[in-house]
Coordinates of C-alpha atoms in Angstrom, one line a residue:
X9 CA -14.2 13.3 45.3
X10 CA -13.1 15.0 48.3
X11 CA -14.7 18.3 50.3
X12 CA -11.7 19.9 49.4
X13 CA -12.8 20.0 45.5
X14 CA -16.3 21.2 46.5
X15 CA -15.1 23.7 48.8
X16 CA -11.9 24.4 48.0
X17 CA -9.5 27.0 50.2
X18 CA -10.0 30.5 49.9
X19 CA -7.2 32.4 47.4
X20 CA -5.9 35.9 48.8
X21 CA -3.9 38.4 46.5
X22 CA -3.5 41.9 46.0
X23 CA -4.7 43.4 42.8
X24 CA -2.2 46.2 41.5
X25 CA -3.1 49.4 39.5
X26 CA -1.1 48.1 36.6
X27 CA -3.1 44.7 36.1
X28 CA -6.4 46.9 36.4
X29 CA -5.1 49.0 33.4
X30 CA -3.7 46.3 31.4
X31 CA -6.8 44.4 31.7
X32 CA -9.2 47.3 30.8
X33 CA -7.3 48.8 27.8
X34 CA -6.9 45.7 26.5
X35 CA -10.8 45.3 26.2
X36 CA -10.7 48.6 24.9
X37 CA -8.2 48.9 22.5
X38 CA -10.5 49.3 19.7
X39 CA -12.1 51.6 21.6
X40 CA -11.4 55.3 23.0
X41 CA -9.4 55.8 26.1
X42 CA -11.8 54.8 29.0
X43 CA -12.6 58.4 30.8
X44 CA -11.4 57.2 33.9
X45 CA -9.4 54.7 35.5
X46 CA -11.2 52.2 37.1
X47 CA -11.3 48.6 36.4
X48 CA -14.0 46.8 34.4
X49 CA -16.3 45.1 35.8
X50 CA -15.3 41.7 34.3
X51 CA -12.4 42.1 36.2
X52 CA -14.2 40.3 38.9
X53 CA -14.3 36.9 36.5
X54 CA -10.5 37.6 35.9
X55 CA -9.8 37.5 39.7
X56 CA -11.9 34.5 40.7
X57 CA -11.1 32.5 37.0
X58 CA -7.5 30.5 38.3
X59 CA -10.0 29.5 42.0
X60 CA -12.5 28.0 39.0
X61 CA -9.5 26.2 36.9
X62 CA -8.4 24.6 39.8
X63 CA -11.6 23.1 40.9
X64 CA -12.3 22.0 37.9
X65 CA -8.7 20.4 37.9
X66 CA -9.8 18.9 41.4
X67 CA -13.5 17.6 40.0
X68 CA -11.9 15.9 37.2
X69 CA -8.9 13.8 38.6
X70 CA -10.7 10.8 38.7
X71 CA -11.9 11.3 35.4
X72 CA -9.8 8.1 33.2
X73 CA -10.1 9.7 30.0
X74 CA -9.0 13.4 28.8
X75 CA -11.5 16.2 30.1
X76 CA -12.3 19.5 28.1
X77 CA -14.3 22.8 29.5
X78 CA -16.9 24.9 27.9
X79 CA -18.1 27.7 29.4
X80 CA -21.9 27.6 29.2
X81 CA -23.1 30.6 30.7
X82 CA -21.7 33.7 33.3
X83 CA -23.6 35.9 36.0
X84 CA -21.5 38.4 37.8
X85 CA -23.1 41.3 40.4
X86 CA -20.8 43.8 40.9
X87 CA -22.0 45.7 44.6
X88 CA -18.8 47.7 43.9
X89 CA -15.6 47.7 41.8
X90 CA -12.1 46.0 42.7
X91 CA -9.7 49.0 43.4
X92 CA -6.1 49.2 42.8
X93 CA -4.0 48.2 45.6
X94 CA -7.2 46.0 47.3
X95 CA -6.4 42.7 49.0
X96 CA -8.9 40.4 47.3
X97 CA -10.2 37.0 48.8
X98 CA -12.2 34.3 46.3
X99 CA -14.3 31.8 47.8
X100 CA -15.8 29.2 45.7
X101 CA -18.0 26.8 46.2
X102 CA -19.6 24.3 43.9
X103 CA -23.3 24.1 43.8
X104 CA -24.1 21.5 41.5
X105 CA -23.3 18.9 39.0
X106 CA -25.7 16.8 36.4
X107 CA -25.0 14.1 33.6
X108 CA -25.5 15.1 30.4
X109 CA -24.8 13.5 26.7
X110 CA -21.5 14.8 26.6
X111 CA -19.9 14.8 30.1
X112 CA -21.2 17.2 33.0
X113 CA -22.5 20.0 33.8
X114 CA -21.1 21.7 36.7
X115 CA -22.0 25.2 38.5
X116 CA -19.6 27.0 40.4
X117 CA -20.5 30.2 43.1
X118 CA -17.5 32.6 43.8
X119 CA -17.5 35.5 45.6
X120 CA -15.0 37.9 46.5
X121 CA -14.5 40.7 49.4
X122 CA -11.8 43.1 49.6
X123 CA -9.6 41.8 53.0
X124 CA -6.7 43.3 53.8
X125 CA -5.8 40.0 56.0
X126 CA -3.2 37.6 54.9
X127 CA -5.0 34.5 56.1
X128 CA -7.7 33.4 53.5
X129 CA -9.9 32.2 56.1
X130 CA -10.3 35.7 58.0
X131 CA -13.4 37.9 57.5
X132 CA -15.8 35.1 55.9
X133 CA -18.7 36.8 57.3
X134 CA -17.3 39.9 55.2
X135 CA -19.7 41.3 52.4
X136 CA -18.5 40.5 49.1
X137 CA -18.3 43.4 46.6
X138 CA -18.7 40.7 44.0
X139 CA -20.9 37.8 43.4
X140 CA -20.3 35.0 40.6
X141 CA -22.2 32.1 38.9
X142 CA -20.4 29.6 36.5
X143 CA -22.2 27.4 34.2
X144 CA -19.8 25.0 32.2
X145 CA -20.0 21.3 30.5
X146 CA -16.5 19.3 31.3
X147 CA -16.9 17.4 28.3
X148 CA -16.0 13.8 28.5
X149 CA -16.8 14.1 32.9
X150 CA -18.4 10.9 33.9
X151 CA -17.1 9.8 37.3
X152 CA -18.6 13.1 38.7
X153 CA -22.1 12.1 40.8
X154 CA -24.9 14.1 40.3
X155 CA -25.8 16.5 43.2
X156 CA -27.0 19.6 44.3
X157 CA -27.7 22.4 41.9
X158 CA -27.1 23.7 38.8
X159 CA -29.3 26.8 38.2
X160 CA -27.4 29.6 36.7
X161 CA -27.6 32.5 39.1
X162 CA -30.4 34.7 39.7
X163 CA -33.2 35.6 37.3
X164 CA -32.1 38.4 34.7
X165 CA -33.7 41.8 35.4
X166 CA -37.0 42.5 34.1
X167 CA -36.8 45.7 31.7
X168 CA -39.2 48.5 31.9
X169 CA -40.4 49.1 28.3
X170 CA -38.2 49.5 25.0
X171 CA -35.6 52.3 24.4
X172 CA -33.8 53.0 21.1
X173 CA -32.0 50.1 19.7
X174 CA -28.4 50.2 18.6
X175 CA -25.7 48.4 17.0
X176 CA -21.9 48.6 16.6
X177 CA -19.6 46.2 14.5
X178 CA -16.1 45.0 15.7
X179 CA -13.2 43.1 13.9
X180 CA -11.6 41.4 16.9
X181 CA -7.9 40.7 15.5
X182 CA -5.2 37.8 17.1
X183 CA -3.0 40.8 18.2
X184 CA -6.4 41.7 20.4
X185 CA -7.0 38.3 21.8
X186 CA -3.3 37.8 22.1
X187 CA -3.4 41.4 23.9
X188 CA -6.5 39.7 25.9
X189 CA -5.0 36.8 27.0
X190 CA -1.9 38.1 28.4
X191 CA -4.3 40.4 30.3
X192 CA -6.3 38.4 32.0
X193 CA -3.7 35.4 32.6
X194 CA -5.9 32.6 30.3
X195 CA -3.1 32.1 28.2
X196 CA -5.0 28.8 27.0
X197 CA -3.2 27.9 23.9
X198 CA -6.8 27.7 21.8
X199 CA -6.8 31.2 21.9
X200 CA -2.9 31.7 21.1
X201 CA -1.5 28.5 18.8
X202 CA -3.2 28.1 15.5
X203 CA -2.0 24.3 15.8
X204 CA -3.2 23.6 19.2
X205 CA -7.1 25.7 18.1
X206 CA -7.2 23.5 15.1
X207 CA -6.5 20.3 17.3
X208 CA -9.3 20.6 19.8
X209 CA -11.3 21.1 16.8
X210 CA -11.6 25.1 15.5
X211 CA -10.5 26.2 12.2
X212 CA -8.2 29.2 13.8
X213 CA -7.1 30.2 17.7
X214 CA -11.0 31.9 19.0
X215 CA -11.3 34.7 21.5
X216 CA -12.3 34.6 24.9
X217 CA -16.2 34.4 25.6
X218 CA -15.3 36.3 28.2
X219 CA -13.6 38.8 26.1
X220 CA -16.4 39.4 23.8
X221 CA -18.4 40.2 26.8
X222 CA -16.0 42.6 28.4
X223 CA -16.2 44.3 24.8
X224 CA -19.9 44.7 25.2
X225 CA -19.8 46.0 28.4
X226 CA -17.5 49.0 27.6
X227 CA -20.0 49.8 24.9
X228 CA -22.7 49.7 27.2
X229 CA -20.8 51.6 29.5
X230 CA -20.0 53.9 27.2
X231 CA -23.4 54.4 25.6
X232 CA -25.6 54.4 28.5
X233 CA -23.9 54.9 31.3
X234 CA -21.4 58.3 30.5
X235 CA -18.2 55.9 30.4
X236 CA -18.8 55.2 34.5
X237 CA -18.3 51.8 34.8
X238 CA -19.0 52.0 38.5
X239 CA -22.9 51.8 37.8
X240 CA -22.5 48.6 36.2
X241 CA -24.5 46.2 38.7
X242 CA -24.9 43.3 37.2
X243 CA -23.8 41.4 34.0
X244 CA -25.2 37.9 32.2
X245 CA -25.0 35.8 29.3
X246 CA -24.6 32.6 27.6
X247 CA -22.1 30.9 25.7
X248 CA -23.6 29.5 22.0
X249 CA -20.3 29.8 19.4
X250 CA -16.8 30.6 19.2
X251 CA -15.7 34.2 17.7
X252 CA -12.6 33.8 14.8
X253 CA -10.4 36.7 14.3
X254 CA -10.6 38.8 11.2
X255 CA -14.4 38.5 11.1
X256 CA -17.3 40.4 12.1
X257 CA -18.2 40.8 15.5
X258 CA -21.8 42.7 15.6
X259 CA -23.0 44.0 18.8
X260 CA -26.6 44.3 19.4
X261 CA -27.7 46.5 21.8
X262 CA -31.4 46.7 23.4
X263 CA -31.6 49.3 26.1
X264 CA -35.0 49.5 28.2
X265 CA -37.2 52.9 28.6
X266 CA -35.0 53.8 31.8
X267 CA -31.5 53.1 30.8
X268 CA -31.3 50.6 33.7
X269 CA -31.5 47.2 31.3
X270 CA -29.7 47.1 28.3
X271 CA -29.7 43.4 26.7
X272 CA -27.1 42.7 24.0
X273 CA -26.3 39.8 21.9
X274 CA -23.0 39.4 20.2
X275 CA -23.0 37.8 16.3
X276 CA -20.8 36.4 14.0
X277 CA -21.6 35.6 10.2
X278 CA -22.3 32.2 11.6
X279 CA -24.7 33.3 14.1
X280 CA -24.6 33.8 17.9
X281 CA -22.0 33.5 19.6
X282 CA -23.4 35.4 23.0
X283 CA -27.1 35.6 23.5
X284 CA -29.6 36.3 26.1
X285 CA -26.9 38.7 27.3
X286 CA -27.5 41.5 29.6
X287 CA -26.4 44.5 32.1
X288 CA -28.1 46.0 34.9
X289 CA -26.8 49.8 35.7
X290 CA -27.3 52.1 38.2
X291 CA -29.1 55.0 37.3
X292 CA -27.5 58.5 37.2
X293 CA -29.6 59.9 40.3
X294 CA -28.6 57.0 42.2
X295 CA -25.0 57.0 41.3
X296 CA -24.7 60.9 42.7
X297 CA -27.3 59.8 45.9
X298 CA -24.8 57.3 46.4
X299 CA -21.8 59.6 46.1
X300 CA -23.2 62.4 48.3
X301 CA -23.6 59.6 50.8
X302 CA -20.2 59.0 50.7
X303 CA -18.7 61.9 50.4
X304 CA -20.9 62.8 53.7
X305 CA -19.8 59.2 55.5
X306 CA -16.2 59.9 54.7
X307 CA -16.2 63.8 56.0
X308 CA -17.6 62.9 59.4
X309 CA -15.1 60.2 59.6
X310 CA -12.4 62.5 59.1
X311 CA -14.3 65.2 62.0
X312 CA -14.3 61.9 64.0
X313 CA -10.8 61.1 63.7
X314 CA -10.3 65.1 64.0
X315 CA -11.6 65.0 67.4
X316 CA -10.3 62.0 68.8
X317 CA -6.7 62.7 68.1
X318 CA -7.8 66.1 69.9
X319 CA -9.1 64.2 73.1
X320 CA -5.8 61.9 73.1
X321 CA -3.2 65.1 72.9
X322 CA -5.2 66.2 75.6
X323 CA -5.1 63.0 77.6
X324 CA -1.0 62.9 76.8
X325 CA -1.4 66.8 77.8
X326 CA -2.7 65.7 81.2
X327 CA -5.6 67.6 80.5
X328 CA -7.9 64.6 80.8
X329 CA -6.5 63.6 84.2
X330 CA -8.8 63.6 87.0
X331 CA -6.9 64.8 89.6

């Protein structure tokens, strides 16, 4: 294995408008037009998901039998939103790997800064407006060596006592996952050929884990956080069973005293199929605190700008000439 596949090169593209929206209403299209038009805060997994495939691809080309991925688990903490027309670096990194019964178990770090360089490696000191941890068994792995580690991300936040519980029930369809995949460019054909889902072992194509947790996040943001999902901080969860189309999704939702935790867990008729799932949010009060800050920043900028091109006419003017 080479330092390449543990530290792959650094993927730079630009994220349009029309992606952002696509993406968004597809999670939503069960649900009412989002209130605004920003992107979801999964959209971070979207943009770092193809740097994780081919890792993973990288990892496993030793492997001498066939290799399959489950997505165990997914921590993403969102210091800010992707916006439309933002030049978006991923850097990935590989943290860990450890045997297991059925192949490996691999975790994966991306993070992402908004860099309006063409050259992936410019700007690695930048902050990143989005942090990710990737927990997944490559089933059938075994030439992988054990090393480093594989914790999943960062302890879940504590909640501060016990709001008023809530549930909602969804019917994802095939059109929706079809919708879904399209979306978010994992056109894997599990979730889109009946023949090729029943093959690796499902009774019908499945959605995207990553879908039903999307789905979940709108409702939160919708619920408990006035439809902004620019107070979404933080989002976690784990993987336990597939979701079929044409049955019942239910929703759980668990919001703490404050409004800043809300766990959820996602069910089938079959049981689980995401648990120990939660999102952190930024309280309203914070949210405008941090938007008067803003707002202020950006209006002195603008004086400062203001003034400068001033003192430059003036220089061109000859009025700043000493003599």
């Amino acid at each position: 294995m080479t330092t390449s596949a543990l530290n792959p090169p650094a993927a730079v593209r630009t994220v349009t408008a029309e992606e952002i929206a696509a993406y968004r209403s597809a999670v939503r299209a069960e649900l009412p037009v989002a209130k605004d038009e920003l992107a979801s805060p999964v959209h971070a997994f979207v943009l770092a998901h193809t740097v994780a495939e081919r890792t993973v691809e990288a990892l496993t080309a030793d492997e001498p039998g066939p290799v399959s991925v489950v997505h165990l688990s997914q921590d993403i903490r969102c210091h800010r939103l992707v916006q439309p027309g933002e030049t978006v670096t991923v850097r990935l990194e590989v943290l860990g790997a450890r045997r297991e019964a059925r192949g490996t178990r691999v975790a994966l770090r991306s993070r992402l800064t908004g860099d309006s360089a063409a050259d992936g490696d410019a700007r690695e000191d930048a902050e990143p407006f989005a942090e990710l941890v990737t927990s997944a068994l490559l089933v059938g792995a075994t030439a992988l060596e054990p090393f480093g580690d594989i914790a999943a991300g960062a302890a879940a936040p504590a909640p501060s006592g016990s709001g008023e519980p809530a549930t909602t029930v969804h019917e994802p369809t095939a059109e929706w996952i079809r919708r879904y995949a399209h979306a978010s460019g994992d056109e894997n054909p599990i979730h889109l050929d009946e023949e090729a889902a029943r093959a690796a072992g499902f009774d019908s194509v499945i959605a995207h884990g990553m879908s039903v947790v999307a789905l979940a996040v709108e409702e939160i943001t919708d619920r408990y956080a006035d439809g902004d999902a620019s107070r979404v901080r933080g989002i976690g969860g784990r993987f336990s069973a597939p979701v079929a189309p044409g049955e019942p999704l239910r929703v759980e939702l668990q919001p703490d005293a404050s409004g800043r935790v809300v766990r959820f867990t996602c069910r089938t008729p079959a049981g689980p199929a995401v648990k120990s799932g939660w999102v952190e949010l930024e309280l309203a009060e914070e949210a405008a605190t941090e938007n008067t800050k803003t707002s202020t920043a950006s209006t002195e900028g603008t004086e400062g700008t203001e003034a400068g091109t001033q003192t430059r006419n003036a220089d061109r003017d000859g009025a700043g000439d000493d003599d």
